[in-house]
Short mmCIF file of N, CA and C in Angstrom, two decimals:
data_model
loop_
_atom_site.label_atom_id
_atom_site.label_comp_id
_atom_site.label_asym_id
_atom_site.label_seq_id
_atom_site.Cartn_x
_atom_site.Cartn_y
_atom_site.Cartn_z
N UNK A 1 1.13 -0.97 0.05
CA UNK A 1 -0.20 -0.04 0.07
C UNK A 1 0.72 1.42 0.00
N UNK A 2 1.97 1.44 0.75
CA UNK A 2 2.90 2.49 0.82
C UNK A 2 3.42 2.35 -0.61
N UNK A 3 3.81 1.69 -1.44
CA UNK A 3 4.51 1.78 -2.48
C UNK A 3 3.68 2.43 -3.71
N UNK A 4 2.32 1.81 -3.36
CA UNK A 4 0.83 2.67 -3.89
C UNK A 4 1.02 4.06 -4.09
N UNK A 5 0.91 4.07 -2.58
CA UNK A 5 1.41 5.99 -2.28
C UNK A 5 2.30 6.88 -2.95
N UNK A 6 3.33 6.37 -2.98
CA UNK A 6 4.78 6.77 -3.41
C UNK A 6 4.04 6.78 -4.39
N UNK A 7 4.29 5.75 -5.48
CA UNK A 7 3.74 5.96 -6.87
C UNK A 7 2.71 6.88 -7.15
N UNK A 8 1.67 7.16 -6.75
CA UNK A 8 0.75 7.62 -6.94
C UNK A 8 0.66 9.61 -6.97
N UNK A 9 1.89 9.57 -5.93
CA UNK A 9 2.42 10.98 -5.25
C UNK A 9 3.52 10.78 -6.54
N UNK A 10 4.38 10.49 -7.14
CA UNK A 10 5.50 10.68 -7.61
C UNK A 10 4.56 10.82 -9.23
N UNK A 11 3.79 10.41 -9.93
CA UNK A 11 2.82 10.67 -10.62
C UNK A 11 2.21 11.90 -10.57
N UNK A 12 1.43 12.23 -9.83
CA UNK A 12 1.00 13.70 -9.28
C UNK A 12 1.88 14.57 -9.51
N UNK A 13 3.00 14.51 -9.07
CA UNK A 13 3.79 15.81 -8.65
C UNK A 13 4.75 15.80 -10.28
N UNK A 14 5.08 14.87 -10.90
CA UNK A 14 5.34 14.97 -12.78
C UNK A 14 4.18 15.47 -13.29
N UNK A 15 2.71 14.95 -12.85
CA UNK A 15 1.60 15.64 -13.72
C UNK A 15 1.85 17.18 -13.46
N UNK A 16 2.20 17.57 -12.72
CA UNK A 16 1.74 19.08 -12.14
C UNK A 16 2.64 19.81 -12.66
N UNK A 17 4.33 19.26 -12.06
CA UNK A 17 5.08 19.98 -13.15
C UNK A 17 5.07 20.00 -14.66
N UNK A 18 4.49 19.10 -15.45
CA UNK A 18 4.47 19.05 -17.12
C UNK A 18 3.50 20.44 -17.08
N UNK A 19 2.01 20.48 -16.21
CA UNK A 19 1.50 21.54 -16.49
C UNK A 19 2.00 22.55 -16.29
N UNK A 20 2.17 22.73 -15.37
CA UNK A 20 3.04 24.17 -14.83
C UNK A 20 4.10 24.54 -16.28
N UNK A 21 4.78 23.37 -16.63
CA UNK A 21 5.88 23.72 -18.10
C UNK A 21 5.07 24.25 -19.27
N UNK A 22 4.09 23.46 -19.53
CA UNK A 22 3.30 23.66 -20.20
C UNK A 22 2.70 24.73 -20.55
N UNK A 23 2.08 25.36 -19.03
CA UNK A 23 1.67 27.27 -19.13
C UNK A 23 2.60 28.20 -19.51
N UNK A 24 3.80 27.67 -18.78
CA UNK A 24 4.64 28.53 -18.77
C UNK A 24 4.79 28.90 -20.68
N UNK A 25 4.98 27.65 -21.31
CA UNK A 25 5.58 27.65 -22.81
C UNK A 25 4.28 28.30 -23.45
N UNK A 26 3.24 28.02 -23.23
CA UNK A 26 1.85 28.62 -23.70
C UNK A 26 2.01 29.97 -23.10
N UNK A 27 2.51 31.01 -22.49
CA UNK A 27 2.32 32.32 -22.06
C UNK A 27 3.37 32.83 -22.90
N UNK A 28 4.52 32.50 -23.21
CA UNK A 28 5.28 32.69 -23.71
C UNK A 28 5.01 32.89 -25.25
N UNK A 29 4.03 31.82 -25.73
CA UNK A 29 3.94 31.59 -27.01
C UNK A 29 2.62 32.79 -27.22
N UNK A 30 2.06 33.27 -26.53
CA UNK A 30 0.49 33.76 -26.77
C UNK A 30 1.22 34.95 -26.55
N UNK A 31 2.27 35.69 -25.47
CA UNK A 31 3.00 36.70 -25.61
C UNK A 31 3.59 37.25 -26.67
N UNK A 32 3.97 36.14 -27.29
CA UNK A 32 5.05 36.35 -28.52
C UNK A 32 4.24 36.80 -29.86
N UNK A 33 2.87 35.85 -29.88
CA UNK A 33 1.39 36.07 -30.68
C UNK A 33 1.82 37.59 -31.08
N UNK A 34 1.67 38.62 -30.22
CA UNK A 34 1.30 39.82 -30.20
C UNK A 34 2.29 40.81 -30.97
N UNK A 35 3.18 40.34 -31.27
CA UNK A 35 4.49 40.75 -31.51
C UNK A 35 3.68 41.49 -33.04
N UNK A 36 4.79 42.60 -33.69
CA UNK A 36 4.35 43.68 -34.60
C UNK A 36 4.78 42.67 -35.99
N UNK A 37 3.62 42.96 -37.04
CA UNK A 37 4.15 42.70 -38.13
C UNK A 37 4.91 43.23 -38.88
N UNK A 38 5.80 43.03 -39.91
CA UNK A 38 7.04 43.97 -40.30
C UNK A 38 6.71 44.35 -41.78
N UNK A 39 5.45 44.25 -42.21
CA UNK A 39 4.83 44.88 -43.43
C UNK A 39 5.14 46.47 -43.78
N UNK A 40 5.01 46.99 -42.13
CA UNK A 40 5.01 48.57 -42.65
C UNK A 40 6.42 48.78 -41.56
N UNK A 41 7.16 50.56 -41.93
CA UNK A 41 7.97 50.52 -40.76
C UNK A 41 7.62 49.92 -39.32
N UNK A 42 8.54 50.15 -38.75
CA UNK A 42 8.35 49.82 -37.13
C UNK A 42 7.95 51.54 -36.61
N UNK A 43 6.36 51.72 -36.07
CA UNK A 43 6.10 52.91 -35.14
C UNK A 43 6.69 53.09 -34.07
N UNK A 44 6.87 54.26 -33.80
CA UNK A 44 7.19 54.73 -32.31
C UNK A 44 6.55 54.30 -31.06
N UNK A 45 6.71 53.45 -30.05
CA UNK A 45 6.44 52.91 -29.20
C UNK A 45 7.04 52.45 -27.76
N UNK A 46 6.78 51.56 -26.97
CA UNK A 46 7.31 51.13 -25.84
C UNK A 46 6.64 49.56 -26.50
N UNK A 47 8.25 48.96 -25.89
CA UNK A 47 8.19 47.35 -27.23
C UNK A 47 8.72 46.77 -25.56
N UNK A 48 8.90 45.09 -25.48
CA UNK A 48 9.50 44.27 -25.05
C UNK A 48 9.98 43.87 -26.26
N UNK A 49 11.84 43.61 -26.78
CA UNK A 49 11.94 43.57 -27.43
C UNK A 49 13.19 41.93 -27.80
N UNK A 50 12.02 40.90 -28.02
CA UNK A 50 12.49 39.37 -27.98
C UNK A 50 12.77 38.76 -28.94
N UNK A 51 13.61 37.89 -28.51
CA UNK A 51 14.42 36.90 -29.45
C UNK A 51 14.20 35.17 -29.15
N UNK A 52 13.57 34.71 -29.64
CA UNK A 52 13.24 33.82 -29.03
C UNK A 52 12.09 33.76 -27.95
N UNK A 53 12.68 33.37 -26.39
CA UNK A 53 11.34 33.56 -25.48
C UNK A 53 12.43 33.93 -24.27
N UNK A 54 13.95 35.30 -24.65
CA UNK A 54 14.25 35.98 -24.12
C UNK A 54 14.01 37.17 -24.25
N UNK A 55 14.27 38.56 -23.49
CA UNK A 55 13.90 40.10 -23.76
C UNK A 55 14.82 40.78 -23.22
N UNK A 56 15.44 41.81 -24.23
CA UNK A 56 16.43 42.45 -24.15
C UNK A 56 16.51 43.30 -22.61
N UNK A 57 17.52 43.24 -21.86
CA UNK A 57 17.86 43.68 -20.64
C UNK A 57 18.99 44.02 -19.75
N UNK A 58 18.69 45.16 -19.36
CA UNK A 58 19.70 45.94 -18.69
C UNK A 58 20.05 44.89 -17.45
N UNK A 59 21.16 44.91 -17.11
CA UNK A 59 22.05 44.61 -15.91
C UNK A 59 21.34 45.05 -14.87
N UNK A 60 21.37 46.76 -14.95
CA UNK A 60 20.69 47.49 -14.20
C UNK A 60 20.07 48.57 -14.84
N UNK A 61 19.68 49.06 -14.52
CA UNK A 61 19.08 50.27 -14.78
C UNK A 61 19.80 51.41 -14.76
N UNK A 62 21.08 51.47 -15.36
CA UNK A 62 21.86 52.78 -14.61
C UNK A 62 23.02 53.11 -15.85
N UNK A 63 23.44 54.09 -16.26
CA UNK A 63 24.47 54.33 -17.36
C UNK A 63 25.87 53.47 -16.88
N UNK A 64 26.03 52.59 -18.01
CA UNK A 64 27.35 52.17 -18.23
C UNK A 64 27.04 50.23 -18.12
N UNK A 65 26.08 50.26 -17.82
CA UNK A 65 25.01 48.63 -17.34
C UNK A 65 25.37 48.05 -18.74
N UNK A 66 25.78 46.16 -19.04
CA UNK A 66 25.53 45.78 -20.08
C UNK A 66 24.41 45.49 -20.25
N UNK A 67 24.03 45.02 -21.55
CA UNK A 67 22.34 44.51 -21.79
C UNK A 67 22.72 43.03 -22.11
N UNK A 68 21.84 41.99 -21.73
CA UNK A 68 21.62 40.49 -21.92
C UNK A 68 19.82 40.27 -22.34
N UNK A 69 20.47 39.08 -23.04
CA UNK A 69 19.19 38.65 -22.59
C UNK A 69 18.68 37.67 -21.58
N UNK A 70 17.27 37.94 -21.34
CA UNK A 70 17.12 37.26 -19.85
C UNK A 70 15.81 36.27 -20.26
N UNK A 71 15.45 35.71 -19.49
CA UNK A 71 14.15 35.16 -19.59
C UNK A 71 12.92 36.26 -19.89
N UNK A 72 12.05 36.54 -20.76
CA UNK A 72 11.03 37.02 -21.22
C UNK A 72 9.83 37.24 -20.20
N UNK A 73 9.76 38.25 -19.23
CA UNK A 73 8.72 38.03 -18.09
C UNK A 73 7.80 39.08 -18.08
N UNK A 74 7.83 40.29 -18.96
CA UNK A 74 7.27 41.46 -18.75
C UNK A 74 7.71 42.30 -17.47
N UNK A 75 8.88 42.39 -17.25
CA UNK A 75 9.60 43.20 -16.15
C UNK A 75 9.03 44.91 -16.64
N UNK A 76 9.54 45.57 -15.82
CA UNK A 76 9.55 46.87 -16.37
C UNK A 76 11.00 47.30 -16.97
N UNK A 77 12.27 46.30 -16.67
CA UNK A 77 13.28 46.58 -17.16
C UNK A 77 13.33 45.90 -18.83
N UNK A 78 12.34 45.30 -18.80
CA UNK A 78 12.46 44.76 -20.06
C UNK A 78 11.71 45.67 -21.31
N UNK A 79 11.43 46.77 -20.31
CA UNK A 79 10.45 47.63 -21.58
C UNK A 79 11.41 48.61 -22.40
N UNK A 80 11.23 49.23 -23.90
CA UNK A 80 11.88 49.80 -24.70
C UNK A 80 11.25 50.74 -24.92
N UNK A 81 11.51 52.41 -24.90
CA UNK A 81 10.75 52.98 -25.93
C UNK A 81 12.09 53.19 -27.10
N UNK A 82 11.62 52.59 -28.10
CA UNK A 82 11.69 52.79 -29.80
C UNK A 82 11.00 53.81 -30.36
N UNK A 83 11.96 54.83 -30.37
CA UNK A 83 11.64 56.35 -31.21
C UNK A 83 12.12 56.54 -32.84
N UNK A 84 11.40 56.93 -34.10
CA UNK A 84 11.43 56.66 -35.20
C UNK A 84 11.56 58.35 -35.39
N UNK A 85 13.17 57.80 -36.31
CA UNK A 85 13.39 59.08 -36.66
C UNK A 85 13.28 59.30 -38.68
N UNK A 86 12.94 59.95 -39.06
CA UNK A 86 13.05 59.89 -40.66
C UNK A 86 13.85 61.14 -40.77
N UNK A 87 14.76 61.15 -41.82
CA UNK A 87 15.79 61.86 -42.62
C UNK A 87 15.70 61.46 -43.77
N UNK A 88 16.63 62.55 -44.64
CA UNK A 88 17.00 62.25 -45.81
C UNK A 88 17.67 61.21 -46.23
N UNK A 89 18.00 60.41 -45.34
CA UNK A 89 19.23 59.14 -45.57
C UNK A 89 17.87 58.02 -45.71
N UNK A 90 16.85 58.25 -44.83
CA UNK A 90 16.00 56.77 -44.25
C UNK A 90 15.27 57.13 -43.03
N UNK A 91 14.79 56.23 -42.73
CA UNK A 91 14.59 56.17 -41.34
C UNK A 91 15.14 55.41 -40.10
N UNK A 92 15.75 55.76 -39.06
CA UNK A 92 16.51 55.20 -38.07
C UNK A 92 15.86 55.38 -37.05
N UNK A 93 15.99 54.87 -35.88
CA UNK A 93 15.54 54.37 -34.79
C UNK A 93 16.60 54.68 -33.50
N UNK A 94 16.09 55.04 -32.12
CA UNK A 94 16.89 55.08 -31.13
C UNK A 94 16.17 54.40 -30.05
N UNK A 95 17.07 53.41 -29.69
CA UNK A 95 16.00 52.64 -28.15
C UNK A 95 16.70 52.72 -27.10
N UNK A 96 16.06 52.94 -25.89
CA UNK A 96 16.17 53.40 -24.73
C UNK A 96 15.19 52.77 -23.67
N UNK A 97 15.86 52.48 -22.37
CA UNK A 97 14.84 52.36 -21.52
C UNK A 97 14.06 53.14 -21.10
N UNK A 98 12.94 52.40 -20.94
CA UNK A 98 11.33 52.83 -21.08
C UNK A 98 11.60 54.13 -19.91
N UNK A 99 10.79 55.38 -20.27
CA UNK A 99 11.03 56.27 -18.72
C UNK A 99 12.01 56.73 -18.61
N UNK A 100 13.90 56.32 -19.11
CA UNK A 100 14.48 56.78 -18.89
C UNK A 100 15.03 58.05 -19.64
N UNK A 101 15.87 58.61 -19.14
CA UNK A 101 16.47 60.22 -19.88
C UNK A 101 17.25 59.74 -20.50
N UNK A 102 18.49 58.96 -20.15
CA UNK A 102 19.79 58.79 -20.65
C UNK A 102 20.32 57.60 -21.27
N UNK A 103 19.65 56.63 -20.74
CA UNK A 103 19.85 54.73 -21.09
C UNK A 103 19.55 54.55 -22.55
N UNK A 104 20.36 55.08 -23.22
CA UNK A 104 20.37 54.16 -24.36
C UNK A 104 20.90 53.05 -24.90
N UNK A 105 20.27 52.25 -25.51
CA UNK A 105 20.60 50.97 -25.74
C UNK A 105 22.00 51.18 -27.12
N UNK A 106 22.93 50.67 -26.81
CA UNK A 106 24.50 50.74 -28.10
C UNK A 106 25.16 49.77 -28.07
N UNK A 107 25.68 49.97 -29.06
CA UNK A 107 26.84 48.64 -29.37
C UNK A 107 27.78 49.02 -28.53
N UNK A 108 28.39 48.03 -27.86
CA UNK A 108 29.81 48.19 -27.07
C UNK A 108 30.91 48.69 -27.98
N UNK A 109 32.11 49.79 -27.96
CA UNK A 109 33.45 50.07 -28.68
C UNK A 109 33.36 49.16 -29.69
N UNK A 110 33.95 48.39 -28.31
CA UNK A 110 34.53 47.09 -28.75
C UNK A 110 33.53 45.84 -29.44
N UNK A 111 33.85 45.60 -30.46
CA UNK A 111 32.62 44.79 -31.08
C UNK A 111 32.41 43.09 -30.65
N UNK A 112 33.30 42.43 -29.98
CA UNK A 112 33.30 41.35 -29.14
C UNK A 112 32.80 41.53 -27.74
N UNK A 113 31.87 42.49 -27.31
CA UNK A 113 31.52 42.44 -26.19
C UNK A 113 29.99 42.86 -26.37
N UNK A 114 28.90 42.29 -25.53
CA UNK A 114 27.94 42.96 -25.39
C UNK A 114 27.63 44.10 -25.12
N UNK A 115 26.36 44.60 -25.77
CA UNK A 115 25.90 46.02 -25.81
C UNK A 115 25.97 46.86 -24.22
N UNK A 116 25.07 47.81 -24.24
CA UNK A 116 25.48 48.62 -23.17
C UNK A 116 24.29 49.49 -23.07
N UNK A 117 23.58 50.15 -22.10
CA UNK A 117 23.03 51.82 -21.64
C UNK A 117 23.77 52.59 -21.58
N UNK A 118 23.91 53.92 -22.17
CA UNK A 118 24.46 54.81 -21.97
C UNK A 118 23.86 56.44 -22.56
N UNK A 119 24.71 57.21 -22.49
CA UNK A 119 24.12 58.53 -22.82
C UNK A 119 24.06 58.36 -24.55
N UNK A 120 22.82 59.46 -25.04
CA UNK A 120 22.69 59.27 -26.47
C UNK A 120 23.97 60.18 -26.96
N UNK A 121 24.24 59.15 -28.41
CA UNK A 121 25.50 59.65 -29.07
C UNK A 121 25.34 58.86 -30.90
N UNK A 122 26.68 59.17 -31.73
CA UNK A 122 26.19 58.43 -32.93
C UNK A 122 26.11 57.16 -32.96
N UNK A 123 26.54 56.53 -31.53
CA UNK A 123 26.61 54.75 -31.95
C UNK A 123 24.82 54.61 -31.33
N UNK A 124 24.14 55.40 -31.23
CA UNK A 124 22.80 54.85 -30.85
C UNK A 124 21.67 55.19 -31.74
N UNK A 125 21.67 55.02 -33.22
CA UNK A 125 21.06 54.89 -33.64
C UNK A 125 21.15 53.50 -34.53
N UNK A 126 20.05 52.90 -35.00
CA UNK A 126 19.44 51.40 -35.97
C UNK A 126 19.01 51.56 -36.77
N UNK A 127 18.48 51.06 -37.71
CA UNK A 127 17.74 50.74 -38.99
C UNK A 127 17.50 49.62 -38.31
N UNK A 128 15.72 49.61 -38.26
CA UNK A 128 14.91 47.84 -37.79
C UNK A 128 14.27 47.95 -39.32
N UNK A 129 14.88 46.68 -39.70
CA UNK A 129 13.91 46.20 -40.97
C UNK A 129 13.62 45.06 -40.75
N UNK A 130 12.59 44.73 -41.89
CA UNK A 130 11.40 43.80 -41.85
C UNK A 130 12.85 42.10 -41.94
N UNK A 131 12.59 41.07 -41.31
CA UNK A 131 13.58 39.92 -41.18
C UNK A 131 12.64 39.00 -42.10
N UNK A 132 12.74 37.79 -41.99
CA UNK A 132 12.88 36.67 -42.69
C UNK A 132 11.39 36.10 -43.08
N UNK A 133 10.76 36.37 -41.73
CA UNK A 133 9.27 36.15 -41.18
C UNK A 133 8.09 37.06 -41.17
N UNK A 134 7.25 36.30 -41.07
CA UNK A 134 6.21 37.79 -40.66
C UNK A 134 5.81 38.70 -39.73
N UNK A 135 6.83 38.34 -38.87
CA UNK A 135 6.98 38.92 -37.37
C UNK A 135 8.09 39.31 -36.76
N UNK A 136 9.15 39.02 -38.07
CA UNK A 136 10.87 39.12 -37.35
C UNK A 136 11.18 40.02 -37.76
N UNK A 137 12.01 40.93 -37.07
CA UNK A 137 13.10 41.99 -37.48
C UNK A 137 14.28 41.94 -37.40
N UNK A 138 15.36 42.74 -38.47
CA UNK A 138 16.43 43.12 -38.01
C UNK A 138 16.52 44.05 -37.37
N UNK A 139 17.94 44.35 -36.32
CA UNK A 139 18.43 45.56 -36.00
C UNK A 139 19.57 45.72 -36.34
N UNK A 140 19.65 46.80 -37.30
CA UNK A 140 21.03 47.18 -37.41
C UNK A 140 21.74 48.47 -37.07
N UNK A 141 22.66 48.12 -36.44
CA UNK A 141 23.73 48.95 -35.72
C UNK A 141 24.49 50.17 -37.04
N UNK A 142 23.85 51.58 -36.77
CA UNK A 142 24.68 52.44 -37.77
C UNK A 142 25.68 52.65 -37.49
N UNK A 143 26.72 52.45 -36.18
CA UNK A 143 27.71 52.19 -35.71
C UNK A 143 28.39 51.52 -36.30
N UNK A 144 28.03 50.28 -36.53
CA UNK A 144 28.95 49.07 -37.08
C UNK A 144 28.12 48.73 -38.23
N UNK A 145 27.85 50.27 -39.17
CA UNK A 145 27.71 49.77 -40.73
C UNK A 145 26.81 49.01 -41.06
N UNK A 146 25.72 48.96 -40.40
CA UNK A 146 24.36 47.96 -40.49
C UNK A 146 24.36 46.71 -40.67
N UNK A 147 25.68 45.94 -39.66
CA UNK A 147 25.78 44.72 -38.79
C UNK A 147 24.55 44.51 -37.96
N UNK A 148 23.97 43.37 -38.29
CA UNK A 148 22.45 42.92 -37.59
C UNK A 148 22.88 42.51 -36.12
N UNK A 149 22.23 42.93 -35.31
CA UNK A 149 22.14 42.34 -33.83
C UNK A 149 21.99 40.80 -34.03
N UNK A 150 22.52 40.17 -32.87
CA UNK A 150 21.69 38.60 -32.74
C UNK A 150 22.40 37.92 -31.64
N UNK A 151 21.97 36.81 -30.85
CA UNK A 151 22.22 36.43 -29.41
C UNK A 151 23.38 35.72 -29.40
N UNK A 152 24.10 35.26 -28.57
CA UNK A 152 25.26 35.41 -28.33
C UNK A 152 25.45 34.64 -27.41
N UNK A 153 26.06 32.88 -27.40
CA UNK A 153 26.16 32.70 -26.11
C UNK A 153 27.52 32.58 -26.07
N UNK A 154 28.11 32.94 -24.78
CA UNK A 154 29.71 32.77 -24.42
C UNK A 154 29.94 31.71 -23.47
N UNK A 155 28.70 32.03 -22.60
CA UNK A 155 28.84 30.29 -21.81
C UNK A 155 27.27 29.99 -21.50
N UNK A 156 27.16 28.41 -21.49
CA UNK A 156 25.89 28.39 -20.98
C UNK A 156 25.60 28.61 -19.78
N UNK A 157 26.37 29.31 -18.46
CA UNK A 157 26.52 29.23 -17.07
C UNK A 157 26.34 30.89 -16.94
N UNK A 158 26.43 31.73 -17.60
CA UNK A 158 26.06 33.05 -18.12
C UNK A 158 25.01 33.74 -19.02
N UNK A 159 24.72 34.52 -18.34
CA UNK A 159 23.02 35.41 -19.15
C UNK A 159 23.78 35.27 -20.97
N UNK A 160 23.01 35.13 -21.65
CA UNK A 160 23.05 35.44 -23.23
C UNK A 160 23.40 36.86 -23.51
N UNK A 161 24.54 36.75 -24.31
CA UNK A 161 25.43 37.65 -24.81
C UNK A 161 24.55 38.57 -26.23
N UNK A 162 24.90 39.58 -26.69
CA UNK A 162 24.38 40.30 -27.96
C UNK A 162 25.54 40.26 -28.53
N UNK A 163 25.72 40.29 -30.04
CA UNK A 163 26.87 40.86 -31.11
C UNK A 163 26.11 41.24 -32.17
N UNK A 164 27.20 41.70 -32.73
CA UNK A 164 26.48 42.38 -34.10
C UNK A 164 27.32 42.17 -35.49
N UNK A 165 27.05 41.31 -36.54
CA UNK A 165 27.38 40.68 -37.45
C UNK A 165 26.73 40.95 -38.95
N UNK A 166 27.72 40.07 -40.19
CA UNK A 166 26.49 40.59 -40.77
C UNK A 166 25.16 39.52 -40.77
N UNK A 167 24.17 40.29 -40.90
CA UNK A 167 23.14 39.56 -40.77
C UNK A 167 22.89 37.70 -41.46
N UNK A 168 21.80 37.15 -41.01
CA UNK A 168 22.21 35.63 -41.51
C UNK A 168 20.20 35.52 -41.36
N UNK A 169 19.73 34.76 -42.01
CA UNK A 169 18.20 33.82 -42.07
C UNK A 169 18.18 32.95 -40.77
N UNK A 170 18.37 33.45 -39.61
CA UNK A 170 18.77 32.29 -38.78
C UNK A 170 17.96 33.11 -37.30
N UNK A 171 17.52 32.33 -36.79
CA UNK A 171 16.51 32.91 -35.40
C UNK A 171 17.38 33.49 -34.17
N UNK A 172 18.51 33.31 -34.63
CA UNK A 172 19.35 34.40 -33.27
C UNK A 172 19.36 35.61 -33.74
N UNK A 173 19.04 35.65 -34.90
CA UNK A 173 19.36 37.27 -35.94
C UNK A 173 18.13 37.76 -35.89
N UNK A 174 16.79 37.27 -35.69
CA UNK A 174 15.49 37.45 -35.46
C UNK A 174 15.06 37.89 -34.06
N UNK A 175 14.58 39.22 -34.32
CA UNK A 175 13.82 40.08 -33.29
C UNK A 175 12.13 40.09 -33.05
N UNK A 176 11.62 40.16 -32.13
CA UNK A 176 9.87 40.52 -32.24
C UNK A 176 9.99 41.43 -31.37
N UNK A 177 9.12 42.88 -31.79
CA UNK A 177 8.71 44.19 -30.87
C UNK A 177 7.26 43.60 -30.29
N UNK A 178 7.21 43.36 -29.07
CA UNK A 178 5.67 43.12 -28.76
C UNK A 178 5.20 44.44 -27.78
N UNK A 179 4.32 45.40 -28.17
CA UNK A 179 3.60 46.12 -27.42
C UNK A 179 3.71 45.85 -26.22
N UNK A 180 4.30 47.08 -25.35
CA UNK A 180 4.10 47.01 -23.57
C UNK A 180 2.89 47.45 -23.26
N UNK A 181 1.92 48.00 -23.74
CA UNK A 181 0.87 48.64 -23.77
C UNK A 181 1.17 49.73 -22.92
N UNK A 182 1.70 50.54 -23.25
CA UNK A 182 1.55 51.82 -22.55
C UNK A 182 1.06 52.89 -23.36
#
């Protein structure tokens, strides 16, 4: 009888764990389903910028902090103000931590390092263009002459980093912009 109870308890525990995992997968899928289509230029707005199930997140919301990909959870530090700028050369964008005055997303001056947030400058402008899928975008750095942003696993024991290289039609280069509802 004791063996039967233990077996039932283990089966129930595994079933609850599986349901919990399925719910979190469903939440991630449903939230990315709200991503903007790329058939028109991205409008100015507040967005979560997502790659797979991870979102751009500054280590801390202060000047000079690195930006990594963290599990997408909809937190305030995962919200970004994306501003469209029209010029004679076309449309460019700035990306900054939502609600901040000076925390602009920008590539690190050394290319083999994850980006950071800091004061606005020549290195904080991007082209955001349609990617290979209907809700996928490429984020191209003007500082790096059009190289596209992609996820980069430096070590599985550390947060996922970001790099800029020539665009490729792979998931690591594809970004989704999910309205943050503000």
